[in-house]
Coordinates of C-alpha atoms in Angstrom, one line a residue:
X1 CA 0.0 0.0 0.0
X2 CA 3.0 2.3 -0.1
X3 CA 2.9 5.0 -2.9
X4 CA 5.0 4.7 -6.0
X5 CA 5.7 7.1 -8.9
X6 CA 3.5 6.6 -11.9
X7 CA 5.5 5.3 -14.9
X8 CA 5.3 7.3 -18.1
X9 CA 5.6 4.2 -20.3
X10 CA 2.7 1.8 -21.1
X11 CA 4.0 -1.4 -19.5
X12 CA 0.6 -2.8 -18.7
X13 CA -2.7 -1.4 -17.6
X14 CA -2.9 -3.5 -14.6
X15 CA 0.3 -1.9 -13.3
X16 CA -0.8 1.5 -14.4
X17 CA -4.0 1.2 -12.5
X18 CA -2.4 -0.2 -9.4
X19 CA -0.1 2.7 -9.3
X20 CA -3.0 4.7 -8.0
X21 CA -4.4 2.1 -5.6
X22 CA -2.0 3.0 -2.9
X23 CA -3.3 6.6 -2.7
X24 CA -6.7 6.0 -1.3
X25 CA -6.9 4.7 2.3
X26 CA -6.1 7.2 5.0
X27 CA -7.9 8.8 7.9
X28 CA -7.7 11.0 10.9
X29 CA -9.2 10.3 14.3
X30 CA -9.3 12.0 17.7
X31 CA -9.9 11.8 21.4
X32 CA -9.7 8.3 23.0
X33 CA -13.0 7.3 24.7
X34 CA -12.4 3.9 26.2
X35 CA -15.1 1.7 27.8
X36 CA -13.8 2.3 31.4
X37 CA -14.0 6.1 30.9
X38 CA -10.2 6.6 31.2
X39 CA -7.9 8.3 28.8
X40 CA -4.1 8.1 28.4
X41 CA -1.9 11.2 28.4
X42 CA -0.6 10.2 25.0
X43 CA -4.2 10.0 23.8
X44 CA -5.0 13.5 24.9
X45 CA -1.9 14.9 23.2
X46 CA -2.8 13.1 20.0
X47 CA -6.3 14.5 20.1
X48 CA -5.0 18.0 20.5
X49 CA -2.8 17.5 17.4
X50 CA -5.9 16.4 15.5
X51 CA -7.8 19.5 16.6
X52 CA -5.0 21.7 15.5
X53 CA -5.0 20.1 12.1
X54 CA -8.8 20.5 11.9
X55 CA -8.5 24.2 12.7
X56 CA -5.8 24.6 10.0
X57 CA -8.0 22.9 7.4
X58 CA -10.9 25.2 8.4
X59 CA -8.7 28.3 7.9
X60 CA -7.6 27.0 4.4
X61 CA -11.1 26.2 3.3
X62 CA -12.5 29.5 4.6
X63 CA -16.1 30.2 4.0
X64 CA -16.6 26.9 2.1
X65 CA -16.9 25.0 5.4
X66 CA -19.7 26.1 7.7
X67 CA -18.8 26.4 11.4
X68 CA -21.7 24.1 12.2
X69 CA -20.3 21.4 9.9
X70 CA -16.9 21.8 11.6
X71 CA -18.5 21.3 15.1
X72 CA -20.3 18.2 13.9
X73 CA -17.0 16.9 12.5
X74 CA -15.2 17.6 15.7
X75 CA -17.9 15.9 17.7
X76 CA -17.7 12.8 15.4
X77 CA -14.0 12.7 15.7
X78 CA -14.2 12.3 19.5
X79 CA -15.9 9.0 18.9
X80 CA -12.8 7.5 17.2
X81 CA -10.4 5.9 19.7
X82 CA -6.8 6.9 19.7
X83 CA -4.5 3.9 20.0
X84 CA -1.0 3.9 21.5
X85 CA 1.7 1.4 22.5
X86 CA 0.1 1.3 25.9
X87 CA -3.6 0.9 25.2
X88 CA -4.0 -0.8 21.8
X89 CA -4.0 -4.4 23.2
X90 CA -6.5 -3.4 25.9
X91 CA -8.9 -1.7 23.5
X92 CA -8.8 -4.5 20.9
X93 CA -9.1 -7.3 23.5
X94 CA -11.9 -5.4 25.3
X95 CA -14.2 -5.0 22.2
X96 CA -15.6 -7.7 19.9
X97 CA -15.2 -5.6 16.8
X98 CA -12.5 -2.9 16.3
X99 CA -11.9 -1.2 12.9
X100 CA -8.4 0.2 13.1
X101 CA -6.7 2.7 10.7
X102 CA -2.9 2.7 10.7
X103 CA -1.5 5.8 9.3
X104 CA 1.5 8.1 9.2
X105 CA 1.3 11.9 9.9
X106 CA 2.9 12.8 6.6
X107 CA 0.2 10.8 4.6
X108 CA -1.6 13.4 2.6
X109 CA -4.7 11.1 2.3
X110 CA -5.2 11.1 6.0
X111 CA -6.7 14.6 6.0
X112 CA -9.0 13.6 3.1
X113 CA -10.2 10.4 4.7
X114 CA -10.6 11.9 8.2
X115 CA -14.1 13.3 7.9
X116 CA -15.4 10.1 6.2
X117 CA -14.0 7.9 9.0
X118 CA -15.2 10.2 11.7
X119 CA -18.7 10.4 10.1
X120 CA -18.8 6.6 9.9
X121 CA -18.0 6.3 13.5
X122 CA -20.8 8.7 14.4
X123 CA -23.4 6.9 12.3
X124 CA -22.3 3.5 13.8
X125 CA -22.6 4.8 17.3
X126 CA -26.1 6.2 16.6
X127 CA -27.0 2.7 15.3
X128 CA -25.7 1.2 18.5
X129 CA -23.3 -0.9 16.4
X130 CA -20.8 -3.0 18.3
X131 CA -18.0 -1.9 15.9
X132 CA -15.5 0.5 17.5
X133 CA -13.5 2.7 15.2
X134 CA -9.9 3.5 16.2
X135 CA -6.8 4.9 14.7
X136 CA -3.1 4.4 15.3
X137 CA -0.2 6.7 14.4
X138 CA 2.1 3.9 13.3
X139 CA 5.2 6.2 13.2
X140 CA 4.7 7.5 16.7
X141 CA 3.7 4.0 18.1
X142 CA 5.8 1.5 16.0
X143 CA 5.6 -1.2 18.7
X144 CA 1.8 -1.2 18.5
X145 CA 1.9 -1.1 14.7
X146 CA 4.1 -4.1 14.6
X147 CA 1.9 -6.1 17.0
X148 CA -1.2 -5.2 15.0
X149 CA 0.3 -6.1 11.7
X150 CA 0.4 -2.6 10.2
X151 CA 3.3 -2.7 7.7
X152 CA 2.4 0.1 5.3
X153 CA 0.5 3.4 5.3
X154 CA -2.3 3.6 5.3
X155 CA -3.8 0.3 6.5
X156 CA -7.3 -0.6 7.6
X157 CA -7.9 -3.8 9.6
X158 CA -10.9 -5.2 11.3
X159 CA -10.3 -7.0 14.6
X160 CA -12.9 -9.6 15.6
X161 CA -12.3 -10.9 19.1
X162 CA -8.6 -9.9 18.7
X163 CA -8.1 -11.6 15.3
X164 CA -7.5 -9.3 12.3
X165 CA -8.9 -9.3 8.8
X166 CA -8.2 -6.9 5.9
X167 CA -10.8 -4.2 5.2
X168 CA -12.3 -4.6 1.8
X169 CA -14.9 -1.9 1.6
X170 CA -15.1 1.5 0.1
X171 CA -13.8 4.7 1.6
X172 CA -16.8 7.0 1.8
X173 CA -18.5 7.2 5.2
X174 CA -21.6 5.3 4.0
X175 CA -19.4 2.5 2.5
X176 CA -17.5 2.1 5.7
X177 CA -20.8 1.9 7.6
X178 CA -22.3 -0.7 5.2
X179 CA -19.1 -2.9 5.4
X180 CA -19.1 -2.7 9.2
X181 CA -22.8 -3.6 9.5
X182 CA -22.4 -6.6 7.2
X183 CA -19.3 -7.8 9.2
X184 CA -21.4 -7.8 12.3
X185 CA -24.2 -9.9 10.8
X186 CA -26.6 -7.2 9.7
X187 CA -26.8 -8.1 6.0
X188 CA -30.3 -6.8 5.2
X189 CA -32.4 -4.0 6.5
X190 CA -36.1 -4.9 6.8
X191 CA -38.5 -2.1 5.7
X192 CA -42.0 -2.5 7.2
X193 CA -43.7 0.8 6.4
X194 CA -43.9 3.7 4.0
X195 CA -42.4 6.2 6.5
X196 CA -39.5 3.8 7.1
X197 CA -39.0 3.5 3.3
X198 CA -39.0 7.3 2.9
X199 CA -36.4 7.7 5.6
X200 CA -34.3 4.9 4.2
X201 CA -34.2 6.6 0.8
X202 CA -32.9 9.8 2.4
X203 CA -30.0 8.0 4.0
X204 CA -28.8 5.9 1.1
X205 CA -27.5 7.0 -2.3
X206 CA -27.5 3.4 -3.6
X207 CA -29.2 0.2 -2.4
X208 CA -30.7 -3.1 -3.5
X209 CA -34.4 -3.7 -2.8
X210 CA -35.8 -7.2 -2.6
X211 CA -39.6 -7.7 -2.5
X212 CA -40.9 -11.0 -1.3
X213 CA -44.5 -11.8 -0.3
X214 CA -43.1 -14.7 1.7
X215 CA -39.6 -14.5 3.1
X216 CA -38.8 -18.1 2.3
X217 CA -37.9 -20.3 -0.6
X218 CA -34.8 -20.8 -2.8
X219 CA -35.0 -17.3 -4.4
X220 CA -35.1 -15.6 -1.1
X221 CA -32.2 -17.7 0.2
X222 CA -30.1 -16.7 -2.8
X223 CA -31.0 -13.0 -2.2
X224 CA -29.8 -13.3 1.4
X225 CA -26.6 -15.1 0.4
X226 CA -25.9 -12.3 -2.1
X227 CA -26.5 -9.7 0.6
X228 CA -24.1 -11.4 2.9
X229 CA -21.4 -11.8 0.2
X230 CA -21.6 -8.2 -1.0
X231 CA -19.9 -5.9 1.5
X232 CA -20.3 -2.7 -0.6
X233 CA -24.0 -2.1 -1.2
X234 CA -26.9 -1.7 1.3
X235 CA -29.6 -4.4 0.9
X236 CA -33.2 -3.9 2.0
X237 CA -36.2 -6.1 1.9
X238 CA -39.9 -5.5 2.0
X239 CA -42.9 -7.8 2.3
X240 CA -45.5 -5.2 1.4
X241 CA -45.9 -4.2 -2.3
X242 CA -46.8 -0.6 -1.4
X243 CA -43.7 -0.2 0.6
X244 CA -41.6 -1.8 -2.2
X245 CA -43.2 0.7 -4.7
X246 CA -41.9 3.6 -2.6
X247 CA -38.4 2.2 -2.7
X248 CA -38.6 1.2 -6.4
X249 CA -41.4 3.0 -8.3
X250 CA -40.8 0.9 -11.4
X251 CA -41.5 -2.3 -9.4
X252 CA -43.1 -5.0 -11.5
X253 CA -46.2 -6.8 -10.3
X254 CA -44.7 -10.1 -9.3
X255 CA -44.6 -12.1 -6.1
X256 CA -41.0 -11.1 -5.8
X257 CA -38.4 -9.0 -7.5
X258 CA -35.0 -7.4 -7.1
X259 CA -33.9 -4.0 -8.1
X260 CA -30.9 -1.6 -7.8
X261 CA -31.5 2.0 -6.9
X262 CA -29.0 4.8 -7.6
X263 CA -29.0 8.5 -7.2
X264 CA -28.4 9.4 -10.8
X265 CA -30.2 9.6 -14.2
X266 CA -30.3 5.8 -14.6
X267 CA -31.9 5.6 -11.1
X268 CA -33.8 2.3 -11.2
X269 CA -32.4 -1.0 -12.7
X270 CA -34.5 -4.1 -12.5
X271 CA -32.8 -7.5 -12.1
X272 CA -34.2 -9.9 -14.8
X273 CA -31.9 -13.0 -14.4
X274 CA -32.5 -16.1 -12.3
X275 CA -32.2 -15.8 -8.5
X276 CA -28.7 -17.2 -8.0
X277 CA -26.2 -15.5 -5.7
X278 CA -23.4 -15.3 -8.3
X279 CA -25.8 -13.9 -10.9
X280 CA -27.0 -11.2 -8.5
X281 CA -23.5 -10.3 -7.5
X282 CA -22.4 -10.0 -11.1
X283 CA -25.5 -7.9 -11.9
X284 CA -24.4 -5.5 -9.1
X285 CA -20.8 -5.3 -10.3
X286 CA -21.9 -4.3 -13.8
X287 CA -24.6 -1.9 -12.8
X288 CA -23.5 -0.2 -9.6
X289 CA -21.7 2.7 -11.3
X290 CA -23.4 5.8 -12.6
X291 CA -23.7 6.3 -16.4
X292 CA -20.6 8.6 -16.0
X293 CA -18.5 8.1 -12.9
X294 CA -16.6 11.1 -11.6
X295 CA -13.3 9.7 -10.4
X296 CA -12.1 10.7 -6.9
X297 CA -9.5 9.4 -4.6
X298 CA -12.3 7.8 -2.5
X299 CA -13.9 5.8 -5.3
X300 CA -10.8 5.1 -7.4
X301 CA -10.3 1.5 -6.1
X302 CA -13.8 0.6 -7.1
X303 CA -13.4 2.1 -10.5
X304 CA -10.1 0.5 -11.3
X305 CA -11.3 -2.9 -10.1
X306 CA -14.4 -2.8 -12.2
X307 CA -15.1 -6.0 -14.2
X308 CA -16.0 -3.8 -17.2
X309 CA -12.7 -3.8 -19.0
X310 CA -13.6 -1.4 -21.8
X311 CA -13.3 2.0 -20.2
X312 CA -13.7 5.5 -21.7
X313 CA -12.0 8.3 -19.8
X314 CA -12.9 12.0 -20.3
X315 CA -10.3 14.5 -19.1
X316 CA -11.7 18.0 -19.1
X317 CA -12.1 21.2 -17.0
X318 CA -15.3 21.3 -14.9
X319 CA -17.2 23.7 -17.1
X320 CA -16.3 21.9 -20.3
X321 CA -17.4 18.6 -18.7
X322 CA -20.8 20.1 -17.7
X323 CA -21.4 21.0 -21.3
X324 CA -20.5 17.5 -22.4
X325 CA -22.3 15.6 -19.6
X326 CA -25.8 15.2 -21.2
X327 CA -24.5 13.9 -24.6
X328 CA -22.0 11.7 -22.8
X329 CA -24.8 10.2 -20.6
X330 CA -26.8 9.5 -23.8
X331 CA -23.9 7.6 -25.3
X332 CA -23.2 5.8 -22.0
X333 CA -26.8 4.6 -21.8
X334 CA -26.4 3.0 -25.2
X335 CA -23.3 1.1 -24.1
X336 CA -24.4 0.4 -20.5
X337 CA -22.7 -2.5 -18.7
X338 CA -20.4 -3.0 -21.8
X339 CA -18.3 0.2 -21.7
X340 CA -17.6 2.2 -18.5
X341 CA -17.4 6.0 -18.7
X342 CA -15.2 7.9 -16.3
X343 CA -14.6 11.7 -15.9
X344 CA -11.4 13.1 -14.4
X345 CA -10.7 16.8 -14.0
X346 CA -7.8 17.5 -16.3
X347 CA -6.0 19.5 -13.6
X348 CA -6.0 16.7 -11.0
X349 CA -2.3 15.9 -10.5
X350 CA -2.7 12.5 -8.9
X351 CA -5.6 11.3 -10.9
X352 CA -5.3 12.7 -14.4
X353 CA -1.6 13.1 -15.0
X354 CA -0.6 9.4 -14.8
X355 CA -3.2 8.6 -17.6
X356 CA -2.4 11.7 -19.7
X357 CA 1.3 10.8 -19.5
X358 CA 0.6 7.5 -21.2
X359 CA -0.6 9.5 -24.2
X360 CA 2.1 12.1 -24.0
X361 CA -0.6 14.7 -23.3
X362 CA 0.2 15.7 -19.7
X363 CA 0.6 19.4 -20.7
X364 CA -2.6 19.5 -22.7
X365 CA -5.5 21.6 -21.3
X366 CA -8.3 21.0 -23.8
X367 CA -10.8 18.1 -23.4
X368 CA -9.3 14.6 -24.1
X369 CA -11.3 11.5 -24.7
X370 CA -9.3 8.3 -24.4
X371 CA -10.1 4.6 -24.0
X372 CA -8.5 1.5 -22.5
X373 CA -9.1 -2.2 -23.2
X374 CA -7.8 -3.6 -19.9
X375 CA -8.1 -7.2 -21.2
X376 CA -5.3 -6.8 -23.7
X377 CA -3.6 -3.7 -22.2
X378 CA -4.2 -1.4 -25.2
X379 CA -5.0 2.3 -25.2
X380 CA -6.9 4.4 -27.7
X381 CA -7.4 8.2 -28.3
X382 CA -10.2 10.1 -29.9
X383 CA -8.4 12.4 -32.3
X384 CA -11.5 14.2 -33.6
X385 CA -13.6 16.7 -31.7
X386 CA -15.4 15.3 -28.7
X387 CA -19.0 15.6 -30.1
X388 CA -21.7 13.1 -29.2
X389 CA -21.6 11.5 -32.6
X390 CA -17.8 11.2 -32.6
X391 CA -17.8 9.7 -29.1
X392 CA -20.6 7.3 -30.1
X393 CA -18.7 6.1 -33.1
X394 CA -15.5 5.9 -31.0
X395 CA -17.2 3.7 -28.5
X396 CA -18.9 1.5 -31.1
X397 CA -15.5 0.8 -32.7
X398 CA -14.0 0.2 -29.3
X399 CA -16.7 -2.4 -28.5
X400 CA -16.3 -4.2 -31.8
X401 CA -12.5 -4.1 -31.8
X402 CA -12.0 -2.0 -34.9
X403 CA -10.2 0.9 -33.3
X404 CA -6.5 1.4 -34.0
X405 CA -4.3 1.4 -30.9
X406 CA -2.7 4.7 -30.0
X407 CA 1.0 5.0 -29.7
X408 CA 2.3 8.3 -28.4
X409 CA 4.8 10.3 -30.5
X410 CA 6.6 13.6 -30.4
X411 CA 6.2 16.0 -33.4
X412 CA 8.1 15.0 -36.5
X413 CA 11.5 16.7 -36.3
X414 CA 13.7 18.2 -39.1
X415 CA 16.6 15.8 -39.6
X416 CA 18.5 17.6 -42.3
X417 CA 22.3 17.9 -41.8
X418 CA 22.3 15.8 -38.6
X419 CA 24.8 13.0 -38.0
X420 CA 22.4 11.2 -35.8
X421 CA 18.8 11.1 -37.0
X422 CA 16.0 11.8 -34.5
X423 CA 13.3 9.1 -34.7
X424 CA 9.8 9.6 -33.2
X425 CA 6.8 7.2 -32.9
X426 CA 5.3 8.4 -36.2
X427 CA 8.6 8.0 -38.2
X428 CA 9.8 4.7 -36.7
X429 CA 8.4 2.7 -39.7
X430 CA 9.8 5.0 -42.3
X431 CA 13.3 5.7 -40.8
X432 CA 14.0 2.3 -39.2
X433 CA 11.8 -0.6 -40.4
X434 CA 11.2 0.4 -44.0
X435 CA 14.6 2.0 -44.6
X436 CA 16.8 0.2 -47.2
X437 CA 19.8 1.1 -45.1
X438 CA 21.4 -0.4 -42.0
X439 CA 20.2 1.5 -38.9
X440 CA 22.2 1.8 -35.6
X441 CA 19.5 2.9 -33.2
X442 CA 20.1 4.4 -29.7
X443 CA 17.1 4.2 -27.4
X444 CA 17.2 6.5 -24.4
X445 CA 15.1 8.4 -21.8
X446 CA 15.8 11.9 -20.6
X447 CA 16.0 10.9 -17.0
X448 CA 18.5 8.0 -17.7
X449 CA 21.8 8.7 -15.9
X450 CA 23.9 6.5 -18.1
X451 CA 22.3 7.5 -21.4
X452 CA 24.5 10.6 -21.8
X453 CA 27.7 8.5 -22.0
X454 CA 26.2 6.2 -24.6
X455 CA 24.9 9.2 -26.7
X456 CA 28.4 10.6 -26.9
X457 CA 29.7 7.3 -28.1
X458 CA 27.0 7.1 -30.8
X459 CA 27.8 10.6 -32.0
X460 CA 31.5 9.7 -32.3
X461 CA 30.6 6.6 -34.2
X462 CA 28.4 8.6 -36.6
X463 CA 31.3 10.9 -37.3
X464 CA 33.7 8.0 -37.8
X465 CA 31.3 6.3 -40.4
X466 CA 30.3 9.6 -42.0
X467 CA 29.8 9.2 -45.8
X468 CA 28.9 5.5 -45.7
X469 CA 25.7 5.6 -47.7
X470 CA 24.2 2.3 -46.5
X471 CA 24.4 3.1 -42.7
X472 CA 22.3 5.5 -40.6
X473 CA 22.7 6.4 -37.0
X474 CA 19.6 7.3 -35.2
X475 CA 18.1 7.8 -31.7
X476 CA 14.7 7.7 -30.1
X477 CA 13.3 9.0 -26.8
X478 CA 11.3 5.9 -25.7
X479 CA 9.7 7.8 -22.8
X480 CA 7.9 10.1 -25.2
X481 CA 7.5 7.8 -28.2
X482 CA 6.0 4.4 -28.7
X483 CA 5.7 1.8 -31.4
X484 CA 4.3 -1.7 -31.3
X485 CA 7.6 -3.2 -32.5
X486 CA 9.7 -1.2 -30.0
X487 CA 9.2 -2.7 -26.5
X488 CA 12.2 -1.6 -24.5
X489 CA 12.3 -1.4 -20.7
X490 CA 16.1 -0.8 -20.1
X491 CA 17.9 2.4 -20.9
X492 CA 20.1 3.0 -22.7
X493 CA 19.6 0.3 -25.3
X494 CA 21.5 -0.1 -28.6
X495 CA 20.0 -2.0 -31.6
X496 CA 21.4 -2.7 -35.0
X497 CA 18.8 -3.1 -37.7
X498 CA 20.4 -4.9 -40.6
X499 CA 19.2 -3.9 -44.1
X500 CA 18.7 -7.6 -44.8
X501 CA 16.6 -8.4 -41.8
X502 CA 14.7 -5.5 -40.1
X503 CA 12.4 -7.9 -38.1
X504 CA 15.2 -9.2 -35.9
X505 CA 17.4 -6.3 -34.6
X506 CA 20.6 -7.2 -32.9
X507 CA 21.0 -6.0 -29.3
X508 CA 24.5 -4.4 -28.8
X509 CA 26.1 -4.1 -25.4
X510 CA 26.2 -0.6 -24.1
X511 CA 29.3 -1.5 -22.1
X512 CA 31.4 -2.1 -25.3
X513 CA 34.2 0.4 -26.1
X514 CA 34.3 2.5 -29.2
X515 CA 36.7 0.2 -31.0
X516 CA 34.5 -2.8 -30.3
X517 CA 31.4 -1.0 -31.5
X518 CA 33.1 0.2 -34.6
X519 CA 34.4 -3.3 -35.4
X520 CA 30.9 -4.7 -34.9
X521 CA 29.2 -2.2 -37.1
X522 CA 31.8 -2.6 -39.9
X523 CA 31.4 -6.4 -39.9
X524 CA 27.6 -6.2 -40.0
X525 CA 27.5 -3.6 -42.7
X526 CA 29.9 -5.7 -44.8
X527 CA 27.8 -8.8 -44.3
X528 CA 24.7 -6.9 -45.4
X529 CA 26.5 -5.4 -48.4
X530 CA 27.8 -8.9 -49.5
X531 CA 24.3 -10.3 -49.1
X532 CA 22.9 -7.5 -51.2
X533 CA 25.5 -8.0 -53.9
X534 CA 24.8 -11.7 -53.9
X535 CA 21.1 -11.1 -54.3
X536 CA 21.7 -8.7 -57.2
X537 CA 23.9 -11.3 -59.0
X538 CA 21.3 -14.0 -58.5
X539 CA 18.7 -11.6 -59.9
X540 CA 20.9 -10.9 -63.0
X541 CA 21.3 -14.7 -63.6
X542 CA 17.6 -15.2 -63.3
X543 CA 17.0 -12.5 -65.9
X544 CA 19.5 -14.1 -68.3

């Protein structure tokens, strides 16, 4: 769960997506409130630090945060227990369920998660849930962190009677509450009346409703099994059709049904498959997202782990996205459950830049529409205007596999009077693979420490062989240029493309000296020339 720098090369989309997974679990807690009413001095000190951070955040946010909201937040934070080297064992052993967040003070995501974790603690307390929420500064209390099994930051663990299990839920307050409820045996909420249904709708942005005239039978059992297995979505059941209609206005007139309710344009989705647990879970996985998901650091894990492998990403400024939202939703509705649509604010450093870097567009400010096929690790780019019709056609071709993969490339350079030709993604075919000449290619990256030495050697070799008409020296920046037949992970790399066999380049050691390299090149050029002469002689004989 430690953070890593996003790579600018397209190695694989699974790696690319996982780069971001370590950015999303962190939280802040506050004053220790233990069951015996006591509080350690360390706990009080930790709570004061949290309050100081809260006050700093309020000053930064200014008028955007109402004072009443801040007071509610502070009150909620007091519910979260503060663990230390001295009290962690006592608190965990003294409570049946303890959800622990291990964090480090320097973790930027802690401040973002803090209100969600605190709000979840408040809701769970109001529900009289047996789950206690606690947090541990793992840097300040390394002994406790080691005992609890907190090895990275951040870490969420649920302790059940002292034994830990990894947290697998979402990171919004409601998602934390749902996960905690289901882990304590409350898998389904029973709705008995219209007022209860109306109140339930106010509290939940997304939920599953099951209507059963009789709470028995194989279908009902599969419904319950699915509710137990799914730790992410709230499940509710109703035995009265009028109550069910309040929760799901599009309810069919059947003895039982299942539907998914979401707070977005595609609000009601009816389940039409057979009542089997795995089918129900699959239905939820493919339908739980909005028509267009707005990517945040709280929902990123859910988005990246979606079973929908064809994904269209829209990078745009907020106002441009609002103008595009309705036509985008229209397209998304057409490709529902087959193509996933995601919006990222183009200025988001952590969320947008790693993706845009894959396309070489990290400095671009205008709207970008891109796509990924995560089954085969291929990326695509809409190179026409992002109109509804163009996006529709783009998605259709994506679905049917007729889109051409996108390989990033720098602009085509002017190579006149240069000893070493500059190759980019768009000219790799012309200058390397289709060239009738032998090509000695240097592959480098700007950040490569050893590349400068190799570049100087190549320049000296180019000068030494100057005037040889069947030999070209070239170089390509592989961090900014891609080609399907150039898959290089090590820098620098030297490749010799013989004029008689461009499909099998020869890798040359970068540790070789100038004399060794010159002798190698001279030998390979002579072999290619002799082969060419032999081929010409054979052609002449054939003509005679």
